[in-house]
PDB file of C-alpha atoms in Angstrom:
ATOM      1  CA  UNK A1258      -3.038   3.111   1.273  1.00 74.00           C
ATOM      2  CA  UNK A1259      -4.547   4.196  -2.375  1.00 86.00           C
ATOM      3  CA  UNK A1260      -4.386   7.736  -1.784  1.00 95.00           C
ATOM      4  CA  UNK A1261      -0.954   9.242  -0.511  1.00 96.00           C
ATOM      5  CA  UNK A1262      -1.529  11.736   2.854  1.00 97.00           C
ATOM      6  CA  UNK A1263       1.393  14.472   2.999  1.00 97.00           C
ATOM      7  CA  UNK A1264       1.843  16.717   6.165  1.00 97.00           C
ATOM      8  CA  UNK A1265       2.605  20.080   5.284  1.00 94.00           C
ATOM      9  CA  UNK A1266       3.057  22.558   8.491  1.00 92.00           C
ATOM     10  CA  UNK A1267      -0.250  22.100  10.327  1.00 95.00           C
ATOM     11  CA  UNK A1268      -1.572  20.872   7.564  1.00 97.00           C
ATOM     12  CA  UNK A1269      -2.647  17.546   5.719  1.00 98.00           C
ATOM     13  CA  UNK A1270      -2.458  17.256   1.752  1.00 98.00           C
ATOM     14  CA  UNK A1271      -4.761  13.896   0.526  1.00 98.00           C
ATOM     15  CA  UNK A1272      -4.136  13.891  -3.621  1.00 97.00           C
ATOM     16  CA  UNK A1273      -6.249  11.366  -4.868  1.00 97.00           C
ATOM     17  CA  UNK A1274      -4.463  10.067  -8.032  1.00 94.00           C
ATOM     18  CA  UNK A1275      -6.844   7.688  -9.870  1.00 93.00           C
ATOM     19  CA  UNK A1276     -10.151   6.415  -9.489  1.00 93.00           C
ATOM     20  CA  UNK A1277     -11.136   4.957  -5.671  1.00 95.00           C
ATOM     21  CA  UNK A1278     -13.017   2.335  -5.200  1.00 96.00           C
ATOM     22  CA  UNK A1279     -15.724   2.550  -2.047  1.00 96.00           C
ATOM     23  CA  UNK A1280     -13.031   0.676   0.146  1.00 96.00           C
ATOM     24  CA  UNK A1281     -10.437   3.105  -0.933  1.00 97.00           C
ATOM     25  CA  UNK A1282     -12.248   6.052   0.082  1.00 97.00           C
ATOM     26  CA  UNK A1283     -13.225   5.099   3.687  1.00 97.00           C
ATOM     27  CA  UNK A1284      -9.903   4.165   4.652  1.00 97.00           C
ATOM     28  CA  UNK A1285      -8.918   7.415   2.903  1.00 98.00           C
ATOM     29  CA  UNK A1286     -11.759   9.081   5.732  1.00 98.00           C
ATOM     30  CA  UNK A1287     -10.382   6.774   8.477  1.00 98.00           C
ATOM     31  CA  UNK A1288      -6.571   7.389   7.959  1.00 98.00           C
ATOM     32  CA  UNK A1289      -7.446  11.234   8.217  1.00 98.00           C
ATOM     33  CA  UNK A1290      -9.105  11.441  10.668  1.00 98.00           C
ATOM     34  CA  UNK A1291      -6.630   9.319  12.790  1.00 97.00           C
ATOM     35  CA  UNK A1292      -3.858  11.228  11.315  1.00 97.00           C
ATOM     36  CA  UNK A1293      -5.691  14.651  11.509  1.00 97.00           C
ATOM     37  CA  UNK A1294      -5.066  13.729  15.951  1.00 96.00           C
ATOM     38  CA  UNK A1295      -1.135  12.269  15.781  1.00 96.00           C
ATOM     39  CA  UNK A1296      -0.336  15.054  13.613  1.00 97.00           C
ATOM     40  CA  UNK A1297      -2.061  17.721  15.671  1.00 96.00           C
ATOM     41  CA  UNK A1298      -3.357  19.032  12.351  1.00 97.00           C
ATOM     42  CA  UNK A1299      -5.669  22.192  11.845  1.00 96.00           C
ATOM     43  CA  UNK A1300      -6.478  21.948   8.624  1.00 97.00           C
ATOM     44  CA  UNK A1301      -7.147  18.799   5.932  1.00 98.00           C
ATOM     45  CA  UNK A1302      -7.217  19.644   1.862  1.00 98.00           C
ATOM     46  CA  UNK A1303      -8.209  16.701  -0.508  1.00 98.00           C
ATOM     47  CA  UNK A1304      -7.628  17.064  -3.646  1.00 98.00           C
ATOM     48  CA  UNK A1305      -9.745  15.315  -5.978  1.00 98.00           C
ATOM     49  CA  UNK A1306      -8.101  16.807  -9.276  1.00 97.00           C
ATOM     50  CA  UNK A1307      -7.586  13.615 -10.925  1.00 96.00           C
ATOM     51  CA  UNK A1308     -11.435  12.166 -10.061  1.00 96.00           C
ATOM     52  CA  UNK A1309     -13.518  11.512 -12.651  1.00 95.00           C
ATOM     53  CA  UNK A1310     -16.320  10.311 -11.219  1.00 96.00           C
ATOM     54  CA  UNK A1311     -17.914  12.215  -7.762  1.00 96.00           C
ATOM     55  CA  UNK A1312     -21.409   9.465  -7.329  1.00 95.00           C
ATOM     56  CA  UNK A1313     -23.597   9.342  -4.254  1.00 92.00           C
ATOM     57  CA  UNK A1314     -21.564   7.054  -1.983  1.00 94.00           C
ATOM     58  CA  UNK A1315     -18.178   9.306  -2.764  1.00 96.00           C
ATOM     59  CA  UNK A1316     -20.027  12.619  -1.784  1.00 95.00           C
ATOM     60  CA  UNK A1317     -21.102  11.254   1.238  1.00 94.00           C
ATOM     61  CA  UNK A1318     -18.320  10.009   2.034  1.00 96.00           C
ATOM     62  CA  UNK A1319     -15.912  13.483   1.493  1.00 97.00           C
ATOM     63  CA  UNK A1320     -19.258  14.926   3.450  1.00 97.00           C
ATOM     64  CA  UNK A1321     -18.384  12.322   6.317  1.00 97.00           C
ATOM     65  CA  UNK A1322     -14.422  13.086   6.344  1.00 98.00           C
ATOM     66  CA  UNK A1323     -14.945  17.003   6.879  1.00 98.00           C
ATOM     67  CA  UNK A1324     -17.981  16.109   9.710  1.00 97.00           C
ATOM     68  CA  UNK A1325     -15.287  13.988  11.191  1.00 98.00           C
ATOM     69  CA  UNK A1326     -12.768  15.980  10.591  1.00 98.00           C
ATOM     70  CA  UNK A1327     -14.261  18.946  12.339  1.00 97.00           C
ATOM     71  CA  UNK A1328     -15.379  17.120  15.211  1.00 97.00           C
ATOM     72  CA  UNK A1329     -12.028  16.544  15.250  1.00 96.00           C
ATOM     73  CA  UNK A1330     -11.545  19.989  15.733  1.00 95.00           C
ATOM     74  CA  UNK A1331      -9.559  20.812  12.446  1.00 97.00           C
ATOM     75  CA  UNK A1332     -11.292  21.834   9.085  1.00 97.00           C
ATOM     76  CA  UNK A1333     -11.767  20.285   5.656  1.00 98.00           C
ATOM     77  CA  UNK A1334     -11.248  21.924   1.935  1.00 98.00           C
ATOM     78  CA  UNK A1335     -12.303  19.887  -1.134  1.00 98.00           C
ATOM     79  CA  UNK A1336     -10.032  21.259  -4.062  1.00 98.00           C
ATOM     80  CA  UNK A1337     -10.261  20.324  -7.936  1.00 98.00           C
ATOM     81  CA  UNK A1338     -13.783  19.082  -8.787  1.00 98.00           C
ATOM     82  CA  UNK A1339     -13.342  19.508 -12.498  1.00 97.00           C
ATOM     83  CA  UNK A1340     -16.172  20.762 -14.812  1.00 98.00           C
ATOM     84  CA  UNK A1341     -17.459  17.419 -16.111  1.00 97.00           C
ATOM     85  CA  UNK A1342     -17.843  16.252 -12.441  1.00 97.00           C
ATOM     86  CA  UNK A1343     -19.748  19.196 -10.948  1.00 97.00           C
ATOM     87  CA  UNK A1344     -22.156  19.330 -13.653  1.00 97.00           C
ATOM     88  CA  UNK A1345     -22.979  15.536 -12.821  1.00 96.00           C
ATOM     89  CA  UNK A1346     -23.332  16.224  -9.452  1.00 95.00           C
ATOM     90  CA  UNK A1347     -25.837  18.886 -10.011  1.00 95.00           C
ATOM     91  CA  UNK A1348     -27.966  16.999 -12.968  1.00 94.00           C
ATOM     92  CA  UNK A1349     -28.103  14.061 -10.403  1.00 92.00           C
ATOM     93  CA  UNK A1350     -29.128  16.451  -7.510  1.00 90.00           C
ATOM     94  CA  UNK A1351     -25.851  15.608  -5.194  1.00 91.00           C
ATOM     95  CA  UNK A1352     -24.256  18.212  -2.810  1.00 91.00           C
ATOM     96  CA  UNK A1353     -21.474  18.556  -0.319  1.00 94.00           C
ATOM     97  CA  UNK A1354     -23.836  20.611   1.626  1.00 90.00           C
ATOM     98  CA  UNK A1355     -21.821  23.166   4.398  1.00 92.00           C
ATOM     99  CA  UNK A1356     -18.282  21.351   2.721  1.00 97.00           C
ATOM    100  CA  UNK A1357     -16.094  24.117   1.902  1.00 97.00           C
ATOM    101  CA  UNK A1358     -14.967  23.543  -1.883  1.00 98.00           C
ATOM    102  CA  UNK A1359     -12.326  25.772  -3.593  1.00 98.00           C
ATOM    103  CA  UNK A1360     -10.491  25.556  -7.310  1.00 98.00           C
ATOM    104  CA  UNK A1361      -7.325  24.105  -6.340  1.00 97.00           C
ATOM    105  CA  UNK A1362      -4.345  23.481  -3.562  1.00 97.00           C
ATOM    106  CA  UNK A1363      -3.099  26.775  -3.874  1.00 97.00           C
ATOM    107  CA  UNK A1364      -7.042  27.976  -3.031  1.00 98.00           C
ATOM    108  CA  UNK A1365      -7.131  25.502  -0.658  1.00 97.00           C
ATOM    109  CA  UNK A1366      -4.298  26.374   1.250  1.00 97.00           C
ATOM    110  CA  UNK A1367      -5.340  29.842   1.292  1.00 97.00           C
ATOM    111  CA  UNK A1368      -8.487  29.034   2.504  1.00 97.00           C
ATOM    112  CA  UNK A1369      -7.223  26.989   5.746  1.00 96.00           C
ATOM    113  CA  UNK A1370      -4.737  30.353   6.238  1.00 95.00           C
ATOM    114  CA  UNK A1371      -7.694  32.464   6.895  1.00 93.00           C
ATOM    115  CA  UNK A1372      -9.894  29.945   8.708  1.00 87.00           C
ATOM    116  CA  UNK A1373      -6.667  29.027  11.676  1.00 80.00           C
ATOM    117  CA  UNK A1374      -6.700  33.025  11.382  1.00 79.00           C
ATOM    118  CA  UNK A1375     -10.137  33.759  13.349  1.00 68.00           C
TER     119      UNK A1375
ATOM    120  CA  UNK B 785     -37.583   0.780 -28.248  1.00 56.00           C
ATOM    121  CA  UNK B 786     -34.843  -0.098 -30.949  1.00 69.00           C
ATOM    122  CA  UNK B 787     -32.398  -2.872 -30.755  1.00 85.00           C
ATOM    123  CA  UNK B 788     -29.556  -2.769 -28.388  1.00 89.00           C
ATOM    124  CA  UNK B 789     -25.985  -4.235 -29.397  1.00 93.00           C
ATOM    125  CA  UNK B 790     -24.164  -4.976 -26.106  1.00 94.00           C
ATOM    126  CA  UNK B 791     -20.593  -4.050 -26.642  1.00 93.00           C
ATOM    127  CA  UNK B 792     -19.671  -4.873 -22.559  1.00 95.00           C
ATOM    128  CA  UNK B 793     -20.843  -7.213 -20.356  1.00 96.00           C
ATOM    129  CA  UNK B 794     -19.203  -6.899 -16.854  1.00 97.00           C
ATOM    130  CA  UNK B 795     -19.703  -9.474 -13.812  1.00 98.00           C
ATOM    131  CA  UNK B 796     -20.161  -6.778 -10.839  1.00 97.00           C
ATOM    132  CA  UNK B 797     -20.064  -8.448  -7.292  1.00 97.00           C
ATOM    133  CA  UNK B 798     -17.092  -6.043  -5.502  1.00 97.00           C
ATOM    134  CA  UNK B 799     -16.253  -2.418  -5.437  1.00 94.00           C
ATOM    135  CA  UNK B 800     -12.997  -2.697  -8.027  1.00 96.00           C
ATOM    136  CA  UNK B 801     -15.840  -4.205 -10.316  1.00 98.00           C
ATOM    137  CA  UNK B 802     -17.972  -0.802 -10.079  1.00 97.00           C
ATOM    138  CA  UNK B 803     -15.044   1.115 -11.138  1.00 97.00           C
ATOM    139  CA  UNK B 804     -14.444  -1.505 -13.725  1.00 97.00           C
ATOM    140  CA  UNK B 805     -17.872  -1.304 -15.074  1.00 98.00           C
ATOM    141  CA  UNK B 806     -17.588   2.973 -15.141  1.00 97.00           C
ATOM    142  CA  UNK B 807     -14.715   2.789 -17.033  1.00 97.00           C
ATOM    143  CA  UNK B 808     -16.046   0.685 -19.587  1.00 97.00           C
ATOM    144  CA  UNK B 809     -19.365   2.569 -20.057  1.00 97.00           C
ATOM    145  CA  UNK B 810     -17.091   5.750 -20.047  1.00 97.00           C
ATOM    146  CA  UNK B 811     -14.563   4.121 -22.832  1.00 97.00           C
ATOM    147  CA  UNK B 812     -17.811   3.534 -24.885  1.00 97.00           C
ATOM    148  CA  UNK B 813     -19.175   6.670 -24.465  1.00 98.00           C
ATOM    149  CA  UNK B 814     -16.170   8.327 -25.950  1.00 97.00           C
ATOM    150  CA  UNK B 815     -16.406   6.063 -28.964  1.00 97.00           C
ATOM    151  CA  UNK B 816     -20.020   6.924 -29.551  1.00 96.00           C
ATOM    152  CA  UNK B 817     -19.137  10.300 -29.501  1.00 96.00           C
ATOM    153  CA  UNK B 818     -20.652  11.599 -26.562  1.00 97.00           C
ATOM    154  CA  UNK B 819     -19.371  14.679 -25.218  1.00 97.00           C
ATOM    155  CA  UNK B 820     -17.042  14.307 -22.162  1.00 96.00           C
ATOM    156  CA  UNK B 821     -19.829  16.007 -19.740  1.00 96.00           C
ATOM    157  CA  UNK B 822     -22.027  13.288 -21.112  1.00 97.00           C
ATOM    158  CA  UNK B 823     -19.562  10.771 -20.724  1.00 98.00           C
ATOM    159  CA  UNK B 824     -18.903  11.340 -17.010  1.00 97.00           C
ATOM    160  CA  UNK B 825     -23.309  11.496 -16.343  1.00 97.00           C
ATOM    161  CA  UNK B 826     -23.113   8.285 -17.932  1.00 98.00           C
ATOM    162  CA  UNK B 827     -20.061   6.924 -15.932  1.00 98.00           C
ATOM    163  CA  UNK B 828     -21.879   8.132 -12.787  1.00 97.00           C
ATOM    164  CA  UNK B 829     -24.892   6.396 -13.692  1.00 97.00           C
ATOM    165  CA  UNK B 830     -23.124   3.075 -14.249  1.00 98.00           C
ATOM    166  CA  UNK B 831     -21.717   3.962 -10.941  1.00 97.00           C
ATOM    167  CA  UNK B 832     -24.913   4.068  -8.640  1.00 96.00           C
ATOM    168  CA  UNK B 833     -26.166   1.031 -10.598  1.00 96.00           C
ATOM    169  CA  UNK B 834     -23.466  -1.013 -10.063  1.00 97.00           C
ATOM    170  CA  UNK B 835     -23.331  -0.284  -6.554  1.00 95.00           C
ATOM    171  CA  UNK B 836     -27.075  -1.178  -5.897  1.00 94.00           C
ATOM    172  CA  UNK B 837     -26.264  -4.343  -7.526  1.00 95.00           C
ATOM    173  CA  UNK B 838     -23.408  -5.261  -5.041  1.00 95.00           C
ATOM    174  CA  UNK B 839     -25.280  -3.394  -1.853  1.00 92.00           C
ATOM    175  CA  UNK B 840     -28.248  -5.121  -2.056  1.00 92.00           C
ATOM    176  CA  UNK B 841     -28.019  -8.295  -4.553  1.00 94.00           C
ATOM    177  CA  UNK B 842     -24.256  -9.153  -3.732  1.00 94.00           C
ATOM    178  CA  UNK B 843     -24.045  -9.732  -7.444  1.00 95.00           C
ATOM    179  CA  UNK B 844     -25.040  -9.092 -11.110  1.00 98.00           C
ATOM    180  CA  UNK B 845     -23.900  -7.808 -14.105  1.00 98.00           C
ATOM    181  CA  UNK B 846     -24.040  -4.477 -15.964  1.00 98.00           C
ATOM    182  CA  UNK B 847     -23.889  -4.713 -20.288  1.00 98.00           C
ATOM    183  CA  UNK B 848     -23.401  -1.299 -22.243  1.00 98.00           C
ATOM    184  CA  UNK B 849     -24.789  -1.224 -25.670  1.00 97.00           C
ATOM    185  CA  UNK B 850     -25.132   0.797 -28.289  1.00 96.00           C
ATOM    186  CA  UNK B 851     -28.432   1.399 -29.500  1.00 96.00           C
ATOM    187  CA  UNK B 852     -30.218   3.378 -32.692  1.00 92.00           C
ATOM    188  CA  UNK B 853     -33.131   5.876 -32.058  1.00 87.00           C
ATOM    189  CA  UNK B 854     -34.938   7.530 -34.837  1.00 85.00           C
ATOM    190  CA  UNK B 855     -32.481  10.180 -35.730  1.00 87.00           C
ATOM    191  CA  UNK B 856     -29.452   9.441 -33.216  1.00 93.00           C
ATOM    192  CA  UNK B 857     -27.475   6.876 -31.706  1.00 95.00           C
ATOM    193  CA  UNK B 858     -27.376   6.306 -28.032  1.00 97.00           C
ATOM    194  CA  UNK B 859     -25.897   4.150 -25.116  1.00 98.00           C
ATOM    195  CA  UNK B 860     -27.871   1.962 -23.162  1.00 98.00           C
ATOM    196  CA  UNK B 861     -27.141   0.574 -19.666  1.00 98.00           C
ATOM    197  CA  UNK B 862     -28.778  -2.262 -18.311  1.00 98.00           C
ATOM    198  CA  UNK B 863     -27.773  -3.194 -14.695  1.00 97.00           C
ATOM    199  CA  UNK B 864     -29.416  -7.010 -14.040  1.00 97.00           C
ATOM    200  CA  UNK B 865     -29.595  -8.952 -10.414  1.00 96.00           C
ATOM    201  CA  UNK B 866     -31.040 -12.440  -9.342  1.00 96.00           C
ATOM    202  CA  UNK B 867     -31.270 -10.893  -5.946  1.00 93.00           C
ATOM    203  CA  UNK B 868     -34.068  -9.887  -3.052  1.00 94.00           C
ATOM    204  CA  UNK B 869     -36.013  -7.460  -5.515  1.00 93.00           C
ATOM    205  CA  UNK B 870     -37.678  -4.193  -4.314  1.00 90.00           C
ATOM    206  CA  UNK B 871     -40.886  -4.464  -2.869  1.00 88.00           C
ATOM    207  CA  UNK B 872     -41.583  -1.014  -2.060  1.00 85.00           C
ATOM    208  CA  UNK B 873     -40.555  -0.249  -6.178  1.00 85.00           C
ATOM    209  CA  UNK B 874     -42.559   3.731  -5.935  1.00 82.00           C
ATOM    210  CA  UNK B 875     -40.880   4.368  -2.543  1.00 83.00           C
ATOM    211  CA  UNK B 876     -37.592   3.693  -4.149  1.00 79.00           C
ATOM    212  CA  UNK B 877     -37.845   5.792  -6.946  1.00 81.00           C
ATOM    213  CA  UNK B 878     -38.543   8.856  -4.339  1.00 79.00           C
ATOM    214  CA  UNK B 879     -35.595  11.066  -3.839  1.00 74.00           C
ATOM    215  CA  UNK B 880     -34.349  10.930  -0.078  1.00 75.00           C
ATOM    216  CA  UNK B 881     -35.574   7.245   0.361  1.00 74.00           C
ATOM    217  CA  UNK B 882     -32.896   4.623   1.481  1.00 74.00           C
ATOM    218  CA  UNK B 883     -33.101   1.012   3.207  1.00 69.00           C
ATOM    219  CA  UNK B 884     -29.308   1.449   3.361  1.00 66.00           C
ATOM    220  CA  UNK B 885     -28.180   4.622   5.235  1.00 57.00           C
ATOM    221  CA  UNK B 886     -27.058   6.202   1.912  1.00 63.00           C
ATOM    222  CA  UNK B 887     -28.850   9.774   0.476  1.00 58.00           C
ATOM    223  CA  UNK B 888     -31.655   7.755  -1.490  1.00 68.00           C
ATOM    224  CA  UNK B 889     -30.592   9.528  -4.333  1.00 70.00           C
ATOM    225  CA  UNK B 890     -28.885   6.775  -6.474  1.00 83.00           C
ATOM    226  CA  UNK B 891     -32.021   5.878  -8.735  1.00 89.00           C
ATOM    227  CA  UNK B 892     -34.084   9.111  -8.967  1.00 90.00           C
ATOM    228  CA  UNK B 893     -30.950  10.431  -9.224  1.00 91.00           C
ATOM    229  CA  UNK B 894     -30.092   7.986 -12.208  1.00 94.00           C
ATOM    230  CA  UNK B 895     -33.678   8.673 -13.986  1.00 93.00           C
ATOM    231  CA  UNK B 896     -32.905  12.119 -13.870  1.00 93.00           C
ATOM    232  CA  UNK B 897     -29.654  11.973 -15.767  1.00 94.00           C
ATOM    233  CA  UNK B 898     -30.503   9.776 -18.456  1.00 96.00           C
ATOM    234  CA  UNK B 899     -33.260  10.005 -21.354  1.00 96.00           C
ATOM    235  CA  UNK B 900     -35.209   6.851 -20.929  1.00 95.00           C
ATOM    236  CA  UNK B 901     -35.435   4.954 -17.688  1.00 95.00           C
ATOM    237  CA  UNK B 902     -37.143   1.687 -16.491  1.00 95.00           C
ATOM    238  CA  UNK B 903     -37.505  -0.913 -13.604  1.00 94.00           C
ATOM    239  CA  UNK B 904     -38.694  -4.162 -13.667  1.00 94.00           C
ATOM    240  CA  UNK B 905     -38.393  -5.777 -10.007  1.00 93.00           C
ATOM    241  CA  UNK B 906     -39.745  -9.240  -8.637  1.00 94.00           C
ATOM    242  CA  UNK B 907     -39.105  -9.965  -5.114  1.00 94.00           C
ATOM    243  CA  UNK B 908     -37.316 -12.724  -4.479  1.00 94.00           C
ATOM    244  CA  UNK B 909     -36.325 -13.070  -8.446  1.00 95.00           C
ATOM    245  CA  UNK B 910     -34.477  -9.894  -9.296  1.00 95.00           C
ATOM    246  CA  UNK B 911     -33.944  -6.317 -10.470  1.00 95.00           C
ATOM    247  CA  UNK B 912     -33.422  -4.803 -13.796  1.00 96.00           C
ATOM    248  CA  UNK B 913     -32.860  -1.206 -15.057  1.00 96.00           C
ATOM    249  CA  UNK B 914     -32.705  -0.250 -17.987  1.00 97.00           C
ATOM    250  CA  UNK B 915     -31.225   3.244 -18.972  1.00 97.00           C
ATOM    251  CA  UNK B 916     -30.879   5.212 -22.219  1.00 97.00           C
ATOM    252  CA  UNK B 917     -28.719   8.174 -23.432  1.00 97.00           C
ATOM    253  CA  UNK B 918     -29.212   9.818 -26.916  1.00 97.00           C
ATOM    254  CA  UNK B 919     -26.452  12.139 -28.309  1.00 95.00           C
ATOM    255  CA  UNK B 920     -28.096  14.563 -30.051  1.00 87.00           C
TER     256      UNK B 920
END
């Protein structure tokens, strides 16, 4: 497994830590959303801090994870798209549509508090 | 349009060769000079075209040059196939059309990003795009 999946109370932390390759990021999707079920998860975070590139087939597939992830019934929080990478994304006209997106893991975590909340 | 002096010349026929491709394109970027922003457009560009390449041609090969405009230097990508072609070439070029499930945005999306942009496509002989970035 390229990217290391840490379960933190009801929670699962995905940090990627170097650049995926399309194979690495669907069994990132299909590990979480197995995992998001054994662990009884309600919330997913990945963090993609340390990505430096975001292209078409890696926003769909973070857009896949949290549709998957929600049919699931748990939620999904994208954390750390740096600068560089957002203004790509929006010169090249890609979005994460409905994905909730947030600064970083402490944001992240924050934001899963409030959603298990309503 | 002025000469082009391929610096990198990368075989692309699997996914570990699209990030290799990026992060040559990104590493010659920097030495141009191009600001990091820049860098990661261009990156991301390399990205999508090395991915058509091994989507729909199985394989290719991407060279990054450098190349001199009038009053700046500039990168140029060109991403080359012997594979199916594209016959429907204007289709293609329309954002939100894709033969392959994906959000069609990969080539408008690439035209959009960098200065220059062009296509050449025979079916049944092969694709090439050619891409340029000035730093200015």
């Amino acid at each position: 497994m390229a990217v290391p999946i840490l379960k933190q109370s009801h929670y699962l932390i995905a940090t990627i830590q170097a650049a995926l390759t399309d194979a690495d990021l669907v069994e990132l999707r299909d590990a979480l959303v197995a995992r998001v079920g054994k662990f009884r998860s309600r919330g997913v975070i990945v963090d993609v801090t340390a990505l430096d590139v975001l292209d078409s087939f890696a926003s769909r597939t973070l857009r896949d994870i949290a549709c998957m992830i929600r049919l699931r019934g748990a939620e999904t929080v994208i954390v750390g798209i740096q600068p560089e990478v957002a203004f790509t994304m929006v010169q090249m006209g890609i979005t994460l549509e409905d994905v909730p997106t947030v600064l970083d893991l402490e944001e992240g975590l924050a934001h899963l508090e409030r959603k298990s909340r309503h | 349009m002025s000469k082009i002096k391929v610096e990198a010349c990368v075989s692309v026929a699997s996914d570990t060769d699209i990030v290799n491709a990026r992060r040559q394109g990104r590493a010659l970027a920097d030495h141009i000079g191009f600001s990091s922003s820049e860098a990661t457009l261009i990156a991301t560009a390399i990205s999508e075209l090395a991915r058509n390449i091994v989507h729909y041609a199985r394989d290719g090969e991407i060279l990054v040059g450098m190349v001199n405009g009038d009053s700046c230097p500039g990168i140029s990508i060109t991403a080359r196939d012997s594979g199916p072609g594209i016959p429907e070439l204007k289709r293609v070029m329309l954002e939100g059309f894709s033969t392959s499930g994906g959000m069609g945005l990969g080539l408008p999306g690439v035209r959009r990003i960098m200065d220059e942009f062009n296509i050449e496509s025979q079916v049944g002989k092969g694709t090439t795009v050619t891409a340029i970035k000035w730093k200015r």
